Tab-separated table of C-alpha atoms and ligand atoms in Angstrom:
chain	number	residue	atom	x	y	z
W	1	MET	CA	-20.074	33.832	6.582
W	2	MET	CA	-21.212	30.275	7.179
W	3	GLU	CA	-22.211	29.800	3.521
W	4	THR	CA	-18.775	30.918	2.305
W	5	SER	CA	-16.969	28.439	4.518
W	6	LEU	CA	-19.206	25.638	3.336
W	7	GLN	CA	-18.523	26.491	-0.315
W	8	TYR	CA	-14.790	26.348	0.241
W	9	LEU	CA	-15.119	22.985	1.921
W	10	LEU	CA	-17.516	21.330	-0.511
W	11	PHE	CA	-16.204	22.502	-3.870
W	12	PRO	CA	-12.704	20.968	-3.598
W	13	CYS	CA	-14.224	17.842	-2.088
W	14	LEU	CA	-16.307	17.346	-5.216
W	15	LEU	CA	-13.219	17.881	-7.370
W	16	LEU	CA	-11.325	15.341	-5.324
W	17	CYS	CA	-14.029	12.706	-5.595
W	18	CYS	CA	-14.158	12.972	-9.389
W	19	ARG	CA	-10.379	12.917	-9.617
W	20	THR	CA	-10.137	9.845	-7.369
W	21	ASN	CA	-12.492	7.882	-9.634
W	22	GLU	CA	-10.325	8.603	-12.656
W	23	VAL	CA	-7.014	7.843	-10.973
W	24	LEU	CA	-8.070	4.584	-9.331
W	25	PRO	CA	-10.178	2.697	-11.901
W	26	ALA	CA	-9.402	-0.692	-10.320
W	27	ALA	CA	-7.675	-1.813	-7.169
W	28	LEU	CA	-5.232	-4.694	-6.967
W	29	THR	CA	-5.816	-7.019	-4.022
W	30	VAL	CA	-3.438	-9.734	-2.863
W	31	SER	CA	-4.375	-13.000	-1.176
W	32	PRO	CA	-2.926	-13.880	1.291
W	33	SER	CA	-2.700	-10.177	2.085
W	34	ARG	CA	1.004	-9.554	2.584
W	35	SER	CA	3.942	-8.337	0.531
W	36	GLN	CA	6.537	-10.965	1.489
W	37	PHE	CA	6.393	-14.657	0.550
W	38	PHE	CA	8.511	-17.751	0.931
W	39	LYS	CA	9.693	-19.619	-2.140
W	40	ARG	CA	7.090	-22.227	-3.188
W	41	ASP	CA	4.206	-20.226	-1.595
W	42	SER	CA	1.205	-19.433	-3.778
W	43	VAL	CA	-0.514	-16.064	-4.224
W	44	SER	CA	-3.613	-14.697	-5.962
W	45	LEU	CA	-3.756	-11.188	-7.383
W	46	SER	CA	-7.188	-9.777	-8.257
W	47	CYS	CA	-8.275	-6.636	-10.021
W	48	GLU	CA	-11.333	-5.370	-8.184
W	49	GLU	CA	-13.186	-3.556	-10.840
W	50	ASP	CA	-16.518	-1.873	-11.366
W	51	ASN	CA	-16.571	-2.562	-15.107
W	52	SER	CA	-15.460	-6.027	-16.195
W	53	SER	CA	-15.807	-5.178	-19.898
W	54	ALA	CA	-12.820	-2.846	-19.532
W	55	GLY	CA	-10.630	-6.005	-19.565
W	56	TRP	CA	-8.438	-5.597	-16.496
W	57	THR	CA	-5.356	-7.773	-16.338
W	58	VAL	CA	-2.490	-8.075	-13.861
W	59	ARG	CA	0.902	-6.932	-15.129
W	60	ARG	CA	4.292	-6.825	-13.492
W	61	ASN	CA	7.836	-5.494	-13.703
W	62	THR	CA	10.548	-7.886	-12.527
W	63	THR	CA	14.210	-8.386	-13.359
W	64	LYS	CA	12.979	-10.791	-16.080
W	65	GLY	CA	10.775	-8.351	-17.959
W	66	THR	CA	8.705	-5.175	-17.872
W	67	ARG	CA	4.926	-4.827	-18.236
W	68	THR	CA	4.533	-8.567	-18.770
W	69	GLN	CA	0.947	-9.761	-18.499
W	70	CYS	CA	-0.339	-12.632	-16.345
W	71	GLY	CA	-0.243	-15.809	-18.476
W	72	ASP	CA	2.632	-14.485	-20.575
W	73	GLY	CA	5.352	-16.707	-19.070
W	74	TRP	CA	4.098	-16.385	-15.492
W	75	GLY	CA	0.856	-16.890	-13.559
W	76	ILE	CA	-2.464	-18.444	-14.513
W	77	PRO	CA	-5.168	-15.906	-15.466
W	78	SER	CA	-8.830	-16.522	-14.708
W	79	ALA	CA	-11.210	-13.601	-15.346
W	80	SER	CA	-9.445	-10.665	-13.654
W	81	THR	CA	-7.575	-12.831	-11.120
W	82	CYS	CA	-4.032	-14.112	-11.570
W	83	THR	CA	-2.668	-17.026	-9.554
W	84	ILE	CA	0.991	-17.877	-9.097
W	85	SER	CA	1.008	-21.296	-7.466
W	86	PHE	CA	4.752	-21.758	-6.953
W	87	LEU	CA	6.589	-18.515	-6.246
W	88	LEU	CA	10.308	-18.241	-6.995
W	89	SER	CA	12.792	-15.446	-6.219
W	90	TRP	CA	12.449	-13.868	-9.666
W	91	ASP	CA	8.716	-13.327	-9.085
W	92	SER	CA	9.799	-10.443	-6.798
W	93	GLY	CA	8.756	-7.167	-8.369
W	94	VAL	CA	6.063	-4.547	-8.888
W	95	TYR	CA	2.504	-5.664	-9.761
W	96	TRP	CA	-0.490	-3.649	-10.934
W	97	CYS	CA	-3.812	-3.908	-12.828
W	98	GLU	CA	-4.103	-2.445	-16.287
W	99	SER	CA	-7.143	-2.106	-18.537
W	100	ARG	CA	-7.150	-2.818	-22.271
W	101	GLU	CA	-7.080	0.919	-22.780
W	102	GLY	CA	-3.990	1.381	-20.626
W	103	ALA	CA	-5.512	2.754	-17.395
W	104	ALA	CA	-3.500	1.491	-14.423
W	105	SER	CA	-4.218	0.910	-10.735
W	106	SER	CA	-1.691	1.841	-8.101
W	107	SER	CA	1.074	-0.735	-7.867
W	108	ILE	CA	2.327	-2.977	-5.092
W	109	GLN	CA	5.721	-4.502	-4.389
W	110	LEU	CA	5.944	-8.266	-3.766
W	111	THR	CA	9.129	-9.871	-2.448
W	112	VAL	CA	9.858	-13.612	-2.514
W	113	THR	CA	12.614	-14.725	-0.166
W	114	GLY	CA	14.798	-17.808	-0.249
W	115	GLY	CA	15.370	-17.251	3.473
W	116	SER	CA	13.261	-18.571	6.321
W	117	VAL	CA	11.797	-15.358	7.832
W	118	ILE	CA	9.173	-12.968	6.454
W	119	LEU	CA	7.697	-9.732	7.739
W	120	GLN	CA	3.921	-9.494	7.464
W	121	SER	CA	3.017	-5.856	6.842
W	122	PRO	CA	0.181	-4.029	5.035
W	123	VAL	CA	0.411	-4.320	1.249
W	124	LEU	CA	-1.461	-1.079	0.549
W	125	PRO	CA	-0.842	2.350	2.091
W	126	VAL	CA	-2.372	2.620	5.564
W	127	MET	CA	-4.552	5.527	6.647
W	128	GLU	CA	-3.078	8.140	8.922
W	129	GLY	CA	-4.337	7.534	12.473
W	130	ASP	CA	-4.815	3.782	12.039
W	131	ASP	CA	-3.081	1.156	14.147
W	132	VAL	CA	-0.827	-1.145	12.130
W	133	THR	CA	0.366	-4.547	13.318
W	134	LEU	CA	3.548	-6.055	11.920
W	135	SER	CA	4.396	-9.679	12.535
W	136	CYS	CA	7.470	-11.742	11.954
W	137	HIS	CA	7.096	-15.365	10.793
W	138	THR	CA	9.353	-18.293	10.127
W	139	LYS	CA	8.402	-20.852	7.543
W	140	THR	CA	8.270	-23.765	9.961
W	141	ALA	CA	8.235	-22.703	13.615
W	142	PRO	CA	5.144	-21.320	15.387
W	143	SER	CA	4.594	-17.664	14.530
W	144	ASN	CA	5.015	-16.319	18.056
W	145	LEU	CA	8.785	-16.488	18.485
W	146	PRO	CA	10.536	-13.376	19.877
W	147	ALA	CA	11.444	-11.037	17.014
W	148	ALA	CA	13.437	-7.848	16.528
W	149	PHE	CA	11.873	-5.132	14.337
W	150	TYR	CA	13.903	-2.607	12.350
W	151	LYS	CA	12.926	0.601	10.566
W	152	ASP	CA	15.282	2.132	7.980
W	153	GLY	CA	18.105	-0.044	9.301
W	154	SER	CA	17.747	0.822	13.006
W	155	LEU	CA	16.370	-1.458	15.688
W	156	ILE	CA	12.986	-0.246	16.960
W	157	ARG	CA	12.460	-2.926	19.571
W	158	THR	CA	12.323	-6.623	20.316
W	159	GLU	CA	8.910	-8.159	20.906
W	160	PRO	CA	8.563	-11.420	22.869
W	161	ALA	CA	5.551	-12.649	20.840
W	162	GLY	CA	6.848	-11.723	17.362
W	163	HIS	CA	4.402	-8.945	16.569
W	164	MET	CA	4.487	-5.198	17.013
W	165	THR	CA	1.730	-2.575	16.754
W	166	LEU	CA	2.335	0.964	15.542
W	167	HIS	CA	-0.379	3.103	17.143
W	168	HIS	CA	-2.032	6.024	15.310
W	169	VAL	CA	0.427	6.043	12.420
W	170	THR	CA	1.564	9.324	10.877
W	171	SER	CA	3.847	10.072	7.945
W	172	SER	CA	6.816	9.779	10.334
W	173	ASP	CA	6.114	6.022	10.524
W	174	GLU	CA	6.735	5.636	6.782
W	175	GLY	CA	9.865	3.701	5.897
W	176	LEU	CA	11.467	0.365	5.152
W	177	TYR	CA	10.734	-2.275	7.784
W	178	ARG	CA	12.263	-5.674	8.381
W	179	CYS	CA	12.465	-8.172	11.225
W	180	SER	CA	14.699	-10.940	12.467
W	181	ILE	CA	14.217	-14.032	14.582
W	182	SER	CA	17.196	-15.320	16.508
W	183	GLY	CA	18.438	-18.640	15.138
W	184	HIS	CA	16.240	-18.361	11.990
W	185	GLY	CA	17.419	-15.239	10.182
W	186	GLU	CA	16.226	-11.969	8.771
W	187	SER	CA	13.270	-11.000	6.574
W	188	PRO	CA	13.541	-8.849	3.440
W	189	SER	CA	12.559	-5.171	3.796
W	190	SER	CA	9.138	-3.834	2.858
W	191	ARG	CA	7.958	-0.264	2.627
W	192	ILE	CA	5.071	0.993	4.744
W	193	SER	CA	3.307	4.050	3.282
W	194	VAL	CA	0.851	6.248	5.151
W	195	SER	CA	-1.844	8.167	3.296
W	196	GLY	CA	-3.886	11.009	4.722
W	197	SER	CA	-7.662	10.904	4.886
W	198	ASP	CA	-9.605	12.389	1.941
W	199	LEU	CA	-10.881	15.437	3.776
W	200	PRO	CA	-7.524	16.959	4.770
W	201	VAL	CA	-6.208	16.414	1.221
W	202	ALA	CA	-9.223	18.295	-0.131
W	203	MET	CA	-8.678	21.062	2.379
W	204	VAL	CA	-5.116	21.650	1.181
W	205	MET	CA	-6.543	22.618	-2.201
W	206	THR	CA	-8.748	25.228	-0.525
W	207	PRO	CA	-7.513	28.815	-0.343
W	208	PRO	CA	-7.500	29.831	3.346
W	209	THR	CA	-10.305	32.177	4.281
W	210	LYS	CA	-9.456	35.201	6.348
W	211	ALA	CA	-13.063	35.102	7.488
W	212	ASP	CA	-12.563	32.332	9.966
W	213	GLN	CA	-9.407	32.187	12.057
W	214	GLY	CA	-10.378	28.788	13.458
W	215	LEU	CA	-10.463	27.250	9.977
W	216	ASP	CA	-7.216	28.998	9.028
W	217	LYS	CA	-5.499	27.170	11.815
W	218	ASP	CA	-6.795	23.824	10.570
W	219	TYR	CA	-5.459	24.504	7.080
W	220	ASP	CA	-2.018	25.252	8.515
W	221	ASP	CA	-1.996	22.030	10.519
W	222	VAL	CA	-3.037	19.983	7.528
W	223	THR	CA	-0.672	21.638	5.064
W	224	THR	CA	2.388	20.649	7.085
W	225	GLU	CA	1.380	16.975	6.767
W	226	HIS	CA	0.545	16.771	3.056
W	227	HIS	CA	2.873	18.019	0.359
W	228	PHE	CA	2.181	17.359	-3.295
K	301	LIG	C1	-16.900	-0.098	-19.493
K	301	LIG	O1	-15.709	-0.189	-20.252
K	301	LIG	C2	-15.936	-0.151	-21.656
K	301	LIG	C3	-14.608	-0.434	-22.351
K	301	LIG	O2	-13.576	0.341	-21.819
K	301	LIG	C4	-16.508	1.221	-22.005
K	301	LIG	O3	-16.754	1.301	-23.399
K	301	LIG	C5	-17.824	1.412	-21.252
K	301	LIG	O4	-18.315	2.704	-21.483
K	301	LIG	C6	-17.608	1.224	-19.753
K	301	LIG	N1	-18.878	1.242	-19.059
K	301	LIG	C7	-19.058	1.910	-17.933
K	301	LIG	C8	-20.439	1.796	-17.338
K	301	LIG	O5	-18.207	2.586	-17.412
K	302	LIG	C1	7.499	-0.792	-15.246
K	302	LIG	O1	8.665	-0.620	-16.026
K	302	LIG	C2	8.531	0.366	-17.031
K	302	LIG	C3	9.805	0.340	-17.874
K	302	LIG	O2	10.946	0.423	-17.063
K	302	LIG	C4	8.318	1.721	-16.362
K	302	LIG	O3	8.155	2.725	-17.327
K	302	LIG	C5	7.066	1.650	-15.489
K	302	LIG	O4	6.899	2.868	-14.786
K	302	LIG	C6	7.164	0.499	-14.512
K	302	LIG	N1	5.875	0.386	-13.809
K	302	LIG	C7	5.778	0.400	-12.479
K	302	LIG	C8	4.401	0.311	-11.943
K	302	LIG	O5	6.745	0.460	-11.722
């Protein structure tokens, strides 16, 4: 009985690990780590890679072009890092890493605002169960002014110190967030995505065993959270 359960747990986990390596050959990291920027800010985008000979470069889709490569009219490439030293509104768009052979990392959305307020939120999907802190900044004033936070267009709450923590996030926290600071204005919206941990995703791929009612219950719980 015990051996059977273990098989069901381990086999899909091995599948998942192999699959993950193929799907995510490089990760794009952003410095400073946020998805909203003021005009004239600078940003560095790096492809974190395990094989530099694969020739990873940063590419983007904006209103000015699709799949354009760093150095091709925007950004300064250096190894697998791309620096944009003077952001303008039309640098807003989707960025990702791509190898010479066409393998792509997951993509991130960057937004450059001409306004005077930005929301600082995680660039990459956050893990289910984590705490996530959002903060609202103006370009000039100290960063701890009172701010109102909105999700999908509705006010969540106003925070006196300009930052808000979402505790133990679940998929119900996913959505478009923005903030505003009285007398300064409103930030653009950015999406927050929540991803499940690896183990529950692997367990969804496992056929439920009638042998163990306790495990069956876990599968049911997990399946309601993760749909492919
Ligand atoms: C690194 O990438 C190159 C070019 O894509 C490939 O030929 C080589 O096998 C890779 N090496 C490893 C260790 O993955
Ligand atoms: C970039 O744009 C091309 C052409 O519209 C599209 O096929 C591709 O999926 C886009 N890439 C991302 C990461 O959004």
